mmCIF file of C-alpha atoms and ligand atoms in Angstrom:
data_model
loop_
_atom_site.group_PDB
_atom_site.id
_atom_site.type_symbol
_atom_site.label_atom_id
_atom_site.label_comp_id
_atom_site.label_asym_id
_atom_site.label_seq_id
_atom_site.Cartn_x
_atom_site.Cartn_y
_atom_site.Cartn_z
ATOM 1 C CA MET J 1 0.000 0.000 0.000
ATOM 2 C CA SER J 2 1.539 3.271 -1.098
ATOM 3 C CA ARG J 3 1.897 6.136 1.353
ATOM 4 C CA ARG J 4 1.860 8.644 -1.469
ATOM 5 C CA ARG J 5 -1.263 10.670 -2.162
ATOM 6 C CA SER J 6 -2.546 10.453 -5.716
ATOM 7 C CA PHE J 7 -2.254 13.492 -7.929
ATOM 8 C CA VAL J 8 -4.609 14.056 -10.861
ATOM 9 C CA ALA J 9 -3.707 17.005 -13.081
ATOM 10 C CA GLY J 10 -5.379 18.444 -16.170
ATOM 11 C CA ASN J 11 -3.254 20.064 -18.865
ATOM 12 C CA TRP J 12 -5.655 22.195 -20.888
ATOM 13 C CA LYS J 13 -2.961 23.080 -23.464
ATOM 14 C CA MET J 14 -4.059 25.756 -25.999
ATOM 15 C CA ASN J 15 -7.784 25.141 -25.625
ATOM 16 C CA LEU J 16 -10.946 26.815 -24.307
ATOM 17 C CA ASN J 17 -11.894 30.478 -24.199
ATOM 18 C CA ARG J 18 -12.118 32.710 -21.168
ATOM 19 C CA ALA J 19 -15.671 31.802 -20.188
ATOM 20 C CA GLY J 20 -15.114 28.125 -20.931
ATOM 21 C CA ALA J 21 -11.996 28.020 -18.788
ATOM 22 C CA VAL J 22 -13.786 29.509 -15.778
ATOM 23 C CA THR J 23 -16.789 27.215 -16.248
ATOM 24 C CA LEU J 24 -14.552 24.159 -16.415
ATOM 25 C CA ALA J 25 -12.566 25.310 -13.367
ATOM 26 C CA ARG J 26 -15.791 25.647 -11.369
ATOM 27 C CA ALA J 27 -16.934 22.186 -12.405
ATOM 28 C CA VAL J 28 -13.590 20.647 -11.416
ATOM 29 C CA ARG J 29 -13.710 22.515 -8.113
ATOM 30 C CA GLU J 30 -17.148 21.162 -7.334
ATOM 31 C CA HIS J 31 -16.271 17.575 -8.137
ATOM 32 C CA ALA J 32 -12.887 17.619 -6.431
ATOM 33 C CA ALA J 33 -14.561 18.675 -3.185
ATOM 34 C CA SER J 34 -15.776 15.097 -2.846
ATOM 35 C CA CYS J 35 -12.402 13.509 -3.718
ATOM 36 C CA ALA J 36 -10.615 14.027 -0.423
ATOM 37 C CA GLY J 37 -7.966 11.387 -1.075
ATOM 38 C CA VAL J 38 -6.723 12.872 -4.325
ATOM 39 C CA ASP J 39 -4.721 16.034 -4.994
ATOM 40 C CA CYS J 40 -5.884 17.899 -8.065
ATOM 41 C CA ALA J 41 -4.559 20.680 -10.289
ATOM 42 C CA VAL J 42 -5.391 22.237 -13.639
ATOM 43 C CA PHE J 43 -3.091 24.005 -16.088
ATOM 44 C CA PRO J 44 -4.963 26.607 -18.163
ATOM 45 C CA PRO J 45 -3.384 28.793 -20.852
ATOM 46 C CA PHE J 46 -1.442 31.745 -19.396
ATOM 47 C CA VAL J 47 -4.050 34.301 -20.419
ATOM 48 C CA TYR J 48 -6.740 32.595 -18.334
ATOM 49 C CA LEU J 49 -4.526 31.679 -15.409
ATOM 50 C CA ALA J 50 -5.495 34.509 -13.053
ATOM 51 C CA GLU J 51 -9.210 34.018 -13.594
ATOM 52 C CA VAL J 52 -8.989 30.264 -13.215
ATOM 53 C CA ALA J 53 -6.868 30.635 -10.062
ATOM 54 C CA ALA J 54 -9.483 33.035 -8.659
ATOM 55 C CA ALA J 55 -12.268 30.577 -9.491
ATOM 56 C CA LEU J 56 -10.355 27.847 -7.641
ATOM 57 C CA SER J 57 -9.324 29.978 -4.673
ATOM 58 C CA GLY J 58 -9.996 28.277 -1.339
ATOM 59 C CA SER J 59 -10.725 24.950 -3.015
ATOM 60 C CA ARG J 60 -8.874 21.644 -3.171
ATOM 61 C CA VAL J 61 -7.832 22.324 -6.776
ATOM 62 C CA ARG J 62 -4.622 24.172 -7.554
ATOM 63 C CA ALA J 63 -3.940 26.261 -10.633
ATOM 64 C CA GLY J 64 -0.694 25.909 -12.547
ATOM 65 C CA ALA J 65 0.994 27.288 -15.651
ATOM 66 C CA GLN J 66 1.992 25.223 -18.663
ATOM 67 C CA ASP J 67 5.439 26.749 -18.993
ATOM 68 C CA VAL J 68 7.789 29.296 -17.426
ATOM 69 C CA TRP J 69 10.718 31.369 -18.625
ATOM 70 C CA THR J 70 14.187 31.104 -17.112
ATOM 71 C CA GLU J 71 14.611 34.737 -15.992
ATOM 72 C CA LYS J 72 12.827 36.894 -13.448
ATOM 73 C CA LYS J 73 12.080 39.833 -15.777
ATOM 74 C CA GLY J 74 13.428 41.811 -18.685
ATOM 75 C CA ALA J 75 13.598 41.819 -22.452
ATOM 76 C CA PHE J 76 12.096 38.405 -23.197
ATOM 77 C CA THR J 77 9.182 39.187 -25.464
ATOM 78 C CA GLY J 78 6.309 36.784 -25.081
ATOM 79 C CA GLU J 79 7.688 35.023 -22.033
ATOM 80 C CA VAL J 80 6.322 34.742 -18.493
ATOM 81 C CA SER J 81 8.310 34.464 -15.244
ATOM 82 C CA ALA J 82 7.709 32.318 -12.188
ATOM 83 C CA GLU J 83 7.005 35.465 -10.182
ATOM 84 C CA MET J 84 4.281 36.478 -12.651
ATOM 85 C CA ILE J 85 2.751 33.030 -12.410
ATOM 86 C CA ARG J 86 2.644 33.264 -8.625
ATOM 87 C CA ASP J 87 1.240 36.766 -8.875
ATOM 88 C CA CYS J 88 -1.680 35.269 -10.832
ATOM 89 C CA GLY J 89 -2.482 33.008 -7.873
ATOM 90 C CA ALA J 90 -0.917 29.862 -9.292
ATOM 91 C CA SER J 91 1.526 27.672 -7.409
ATOM 92 C CA LEU J 92 2.576 25.050 -9.932
ATOM 93 C CA VAL J 93 4.125 24.810 -13.362
ATOM 94 C CA LEU J 94 4.713 22.145 -15.983
ATOM 95 C CA VAL J 95 8.317 21.979 -17.139
ATOM 96 C CA GLY J 96 9.595 20.094 -20.162
ATOM 97 C CA HIS J 97 6.275 18.988 -21.593
ATOM 98 C CA SER J 98 6.876 16.928 -24.711
ATOM 99 C CA GLU J 99 5.127 19.469 -26.931
ATOM 100 C CA ARG J 100 7.603 22.078 -25.767
ATOM 101 C CA ARG J 101 10.492 19.687 -26.255
ATOM 102 C CA HIS J 102 9.475 18.327 -29.639
ATOM 103 C CA VAL J 103 7.190 20.929 -31.256
ATOM 104 C CA LEU J 104 9.049 23.972 -29.940
ATOM 105 C CA GLY J 105 12.522 22.469 -29.804
ATOM 106 C CA GLU J 106 13.354 22.838 -26.110
ATOM 107 C CA GLY J 107 16.449 20.896 -25.146
ATOM 108 C CA ASP J 108 17.349 19.265 -21.849
ATOM 109 C CA ASP J 109 19.494 22.215 -20.742
ATOM 110 C CA LEU J 110 16.727 24.754 -21.263
ATOM 111 C CA VAL J 111 14.342 22.469 -19.377
ATOM 112 C CA ALA J 112 16.826 22.357 -16.487
ATOM 113 C CA ARG J 113 17.068 26.146 -16.441
ATOM 114 C CA LYS J 114 13.286 26.422 -16.409
ATOM 115 C CA LEU J 115 13.059 24.003 -13.505
ATOM 116 C CA ARG J 116 15.654 26.100 -11.659
ATOM 117 C CA ALA J 117 13.673 29.285 -12.338
ATOM 118 C CA ALA J 118 10.402 27.695 -11.228
ATOM 119 C CA LEU J 119 11.832 26.599 -7.893
ATOM 120 C CA ASP J 120 13.727 29.854 -7.335
ATOM 121 C CA GLY J 121 10.473 31.693 -8.044
ATOM 122 C CA GLY J 122 8.634 29.763 -5.342
ATOM 123 C CA LEU J 123 6.658 27.406 -7.563
ATOM 124 C CA GLU J 124 6.298 23.662 -7.414
ATOM 125 C CA ALA J 125 6.932 21.881 -10.686
ATOM 126 C CA ILE J 126 5.909 18.830 -12.622
ATOM 127 C CA LEU J 127 8.882 17.773 -14.719
ATOM 128 C CA CYS J 128 7.727 15.886 -17.820
ATOM 129 C CA ILE J 129 9.937 13.252 -19.385
ATOM 130 C CA GLY J 130 9.233 10.687 -22.067
ATOM 131 C CA GLU J 131 10.616 8.807 -25.036
ATOM 132 C CA LYS J 132 9.566 8.974 -28.685
ATOM 133 C CA LEU J 133 8.256 5.919 -30.506
ATOM 134 C CA LYS J 134 11.526 5.444 -32.429
ATOM 135 C CA GLU J 135 13.448 5.552 -29.167
ATOM 136 C CA ARG J 136 11.189 2.952 -27.559
ATOM 137 C CA GLU J 137 11.383 0.706 -30.591
ATOM 138 C CA GLY J 138 15.145 1.160 -30.717
ATOM 139 C CA GLY J 139 15.442 0.022 -27.099
ATOM 140 C CA SER J 140 16.670 3.366 -25.782
ATOM 141 C CA THR J 141 13.736 4.286 -23.516
ATOM 142 C CA GLU J 142 15.795 4.063 -20.330
ATOM 143 C CA ALA J 143 18.738 5.924 -21.832
ATOM 144 C CA VAL J 144 16.495 8.778 -22.990
ATOM 145 C CA LEU J 145 14.647 9.037 -19.681
ATOM 146 C CA GLY J 146 17.925 8.823 -17.776
ATOM 147 C CA ARG J 147 19.402 11.667 -19.817
ATOM 148 C CA GLN J 148 16.309 13.881 -19.436
ATOM 149 C CA PHE J 149 16.170 13.129 -15.709
ATOM 150 C CA ARG J 150 19.843 13.693 -14.950
ATOM 151 C CA THR J 151 20.073 16.925 -16.939
ATOM 152 C CA ALA J 152 16.928 18.387 -15.368
ATOM 153 C CA PHE J 153 18.155 17.618 -11.862
ATOM 154 C CA LYS J 154 21.853 18.292 -12.289
ATOM 155 C CA ASP J 155 21.828 21.429 -10.114
ATOM 156 C CA LEU J 156 19.012 20.570 -7.743
ATOM 157 C CA ALA J 157 19.654 20.368 -4.006
ATOM 158 C CA PRO J 158 18.060 17.334 -2.331
ATOM 159 C CA ALA J 159 16.024 19.648 -0.083
ATOM 160 C CA GLU J 160 14.363 21.095 -3.197
ATOM 161 C CA PHE J 161 13.314 17.773 -4.644
ATOM 162 C CA PRO J 162 10.048 17.432 -2.656
ATOM 163 C CA ARG J 163 8.751 20.437 -4.635
ATOM 164 C CA VAL J 164 9.012 18.501 -7.880
ATOM 165 C CA SER J 165 6.769 15.742 -9.194
ATOM 166 C CA ILE J 166 7.689 13.812 -12.309
ATOM 167 C CA ALA J 167 5.325 12.974 -15.153
ATOM 168 C CA TYR J 168 6.265 10.091 -17.407
ATOM 169 C CA GLU J 169 4.607 10.821 -20.740
ATOM 170 C CA PRO J 170 5.655 8.570 -23.609
ATOM 171 C CA VAL J 171 5.510 10.867 -26.637
ATOM 172 C CA TRP J 172 3.862 8.158 -28.737
ATOM 173 C CA ALA J 173 0.934 8.071 -26.303
ATOM 174 C CA ILE J 174 0.171 11.780 -26.128
ATOM 175 C CA GLY J 175 -3.001 12.773 -27.933
ATOM 176 C CA THR J 176 -2.863 9.609 -30.003
ATOM 177 C CA GLY J 177 -5.410 7.466 -28.212
ATOM 178 C CA ARG J 178 -2.639 4.916 -27.870
ATOM 179 C CA ASN J 179 -1.815 4.737 -24.183
ATOM 180 C CA ALA J 180 0.900 2.673 -22.562
ATOM 181 C CA THR J 181 -0.396 -0.521 -21.026
ATOM 182 C CA PRO J 182 -0.572 -0.503 -17.227
ATOM 183 C CA ALA J 183 2.384 -2.916 -17.232
ATOM 184 C CA GLN J 184 4.462 -0.657 -19.501
ATOM 185 C CA ALA J 185 3.671 2.366 -17.334
ATOM 186 C CA GLN J 186 4.484 0.527 -14.103
ATOM 187 C CA GLU J 187 7.781 -0.750 -15.515
ATOM 188 C CA VAL J 188 8.944 2.727 -16.488
ATOM 189 C CA HIS J 189 7.704 4.296 -13.261
ATOM 190 C CA ALA J 190 9.707 1.772 -11.240
ATOM 191 C CA PHE J 191 12.751 2.685 -13.346
ATOM 192 C CA VAL J 192 12.187 6.411 -12.760
ATOM 193 C CA ARG J 193 11.866 5.796 -9.034
ATOM 194 C CA LYS J 194 15.223 4.044 -9.200
ATOM 195 C CA LEU J 195 16.686 7.152 -10.853
ATOM 196 C CA VAL J 196 15.299 9.255 -7.996
ATOM 197 C CA ALA J 197 16.830 6.881 -5.440
ATOM 198 C CA GLU J 198 20.232 7.086 -7.143
ATOM 199 C CA ARG J 199 20.185 10.863 -7.323
ATOM 200 C CA PHE J 200 18.372 11.868 -4.124
ATOM 201 C CA GLY J 201 18.361 8.769 -1.908
ATOM 202 C CA PRO J 202 15.806 6.097 -0.998
ATOM 203 C CA ALA J 203 13.593 8.287 1.216
ATOM 204 C CA SER J 204 13.137 10.810 -1.601
ATOM 205 C CA ALA J 205 12.357 7.982 -3.994
ATOM 206 C CA GLU J 206 9.749 6.570 -1.636
ATOM 207 C CA GLY J 207 8.075 9.961 -1.226
ATOM 208 C CA SER J 208 8.285 11.071 -4.845
ATOM 209 C CA ARG J 209 5.124 11.272 -6.915
ATOM 210 C CA ILE J 210 5.452 9.933 -10.438
ATOM 211 C CA LEU J 211 2.489 10.616 -12.715
ATOM 212 C CA TYR J 212 1.621 8.913 -15.978
ATOM 213 C CA GLY J 213 0.415 10.914 -18.975
ATOM 214 C CA GLY J 214 -0.683 10.017 -22.498
ATOM 215 C CA SER J 215 -4.249 9.353 -23.632
ATOM 216 C CA VAL J 216 -5.570 8.863 -20.093
ATOM 217 C CA THR J 217 -9.356 8.440 -20.008
ATOM 218 C CA PRO J 218 -11.929 7.513 -17.346
ATOM 219 C CA GLU J 219 -11.858 4.041 -18.883
ATOM 220 C CA ASN J 220 -8.143 3.366 -18.481
ATOM 221 C CA ALA J 221 -7.225 5.577 -15.491
ATOM 222 C CA GLY J 222 -8.146 3.008 -12.836
ATOM 223 C CA GLU J 223 -5.923 0.282 -14.208
ATOM 224 C CA LEU J 224 -3.027 2.673 -14.800
ATOM 225 C CA LEU J 225 -3.305 4.008 -11.238
ATOM 226 C CA ALA J 226 -3.300 0.461 -9.891
ATOM 227 C CA GLY J 227 0.449 0.248 -10.612
ATOM 228 C CA PRO J 228 2.276 0.570 -7.276
ATOM 229 C CA ASP J 229 4.644 3.178 -8.724
ATOM 230 C CA VAL J 230 1.951 5.137 -10.586
ATOM 231 C CA ASP J 231 0.998 7.959 -8.223
ATOM 232 C CA GLY J 232 -1.254 9.980 -10.444
ATOM 233 C CA VAL J 233 -2.049 11.037 -13.984
ATOM 234 C CA LEU J 234 -1.438 14.079 -16.146
ATOM 235 C CA VAL J 235 -4.426 14.339 -18.446
ATOM 236 C CA GLY J 236 -4.651 16.320 -21.677
ATOM 237 C CA GLY J 237 -7.665 15.800 -23.934
ATOM 238 C CA ALA J 238 -9.949 14.222 -21.342
ATOM 239 C CA SER J 239 -9.315 17.065 -18.879
ATOM 240 C CA LEU J 240 -11.251 19.431 -21.158
ATOM 241 C CA ASP J 241 -14.455 17.520 -20.488
ATOM 242 C CA ALA J 242 -15.695 18.046 -16.920
ATOM 243 C CA ALA J 243 -17.462 14.682 -16.753
ATOM 244 C CA LYS J 244 -14.458 12.766 -18.080
ATOM 245 C CA PHE J 245 -12.068 14.516 -15.727
ATOM 246 C CA ALA J 246 -14.449 13.783 -12.845
ATOM 247 C CA GLY J 247 -14.460 10.146 -13.903
ATOM 248 C CA ILE J 248 -10.661 10.103 -13.789
ATOM 249 C CA LEU J 249 -10.649 11.687 -10.320
ATOM 250 C CA ASP J 250 -13.093 8.985 -9.221
ATOM 251 C CA SER J 251 -11.007 6.170 -10.632
ATOM 252 C CA ASP J 252 -8.304 6.386 -8.003
ATOM 253 C CA ARG J 253 -8.841 3.368 -5.800
ATOM 254 C CA ARG J 254 -6.015 3.570 -3.314
HETATM 255 P P1 LIG L 1 -3.381 13.555 -23.725
HETATM 256 O O1 LIG L 1 -2.230 14.588 -23.278
HETATM 257 O O2 LIG L 1 -4.057 13.082 -22.458
HETATM 258 O O3 LIG L 1 -4.281 14.334 -24.609
HETATM 259 O O4 LIG L 1 -2.687 12.415 -24.433
HETATM 260 C C1 LIG L 1 -1.447 14.376 -22.131
HETATM 261 C C2 LIG L 1 -0.424 15.475 -21.973
HETATM 262 O O5 LIG L 1 0.121 15.934 -22.976
HETATM 263 O O6 LIG L 1 -0.121 15.937 -20.837
#
């Protein structure tokens, strides 16, 4: 029996409009009130972050940003700092999401700098890691995850690690409807926990929350979350539908 609390997070990506974001936030808030055993967060687009955070204020649901820039302020057109995110009422940020890595070309070093900035700016972070289909088929899943993990955490002090969760999101499973099997997810999560143990020690590994992401639905969430090393889910598409996201929150059976 795991001592870790489950964490269900919704990544809204570049979806919804202002009214839709607030409506969805209110629906998540209402449902999450009855899910006392599960931690919950949503990640709206930057432009709706303050309103969503206000709609969630005082609730069990936290608001987070989908990205953060590496510097505190200055001439970085289009970028947003950790301080600005906090000023909007949010306390979390996604770092290294696969769409940022592979659509926008972010490398491991930039991801590490963003993680540094997030923590320095007082945010908690979800670090996303994951292999591409070619890498899985070529047998390099562990090498890729190991590289992403070690680079992201190269400058992190052990005392900072509790402010970071890790999301394993195989790139081939994101938005494709093709999710990893519960056994595949569990296998990788156990490997990631081993990486945490090597880098930060066994107690950190035991306490660390490792989420799975990639085509999670109310139908498959329960069996994914049954893996002893699967401590939560990071949900994209299904998090845009209040009933589906509620179903995922309900599927945690720890
Ligand atoms: P998906 O996205 O659930 O739509 O596959 C997951 C994610 O990218 O975080």
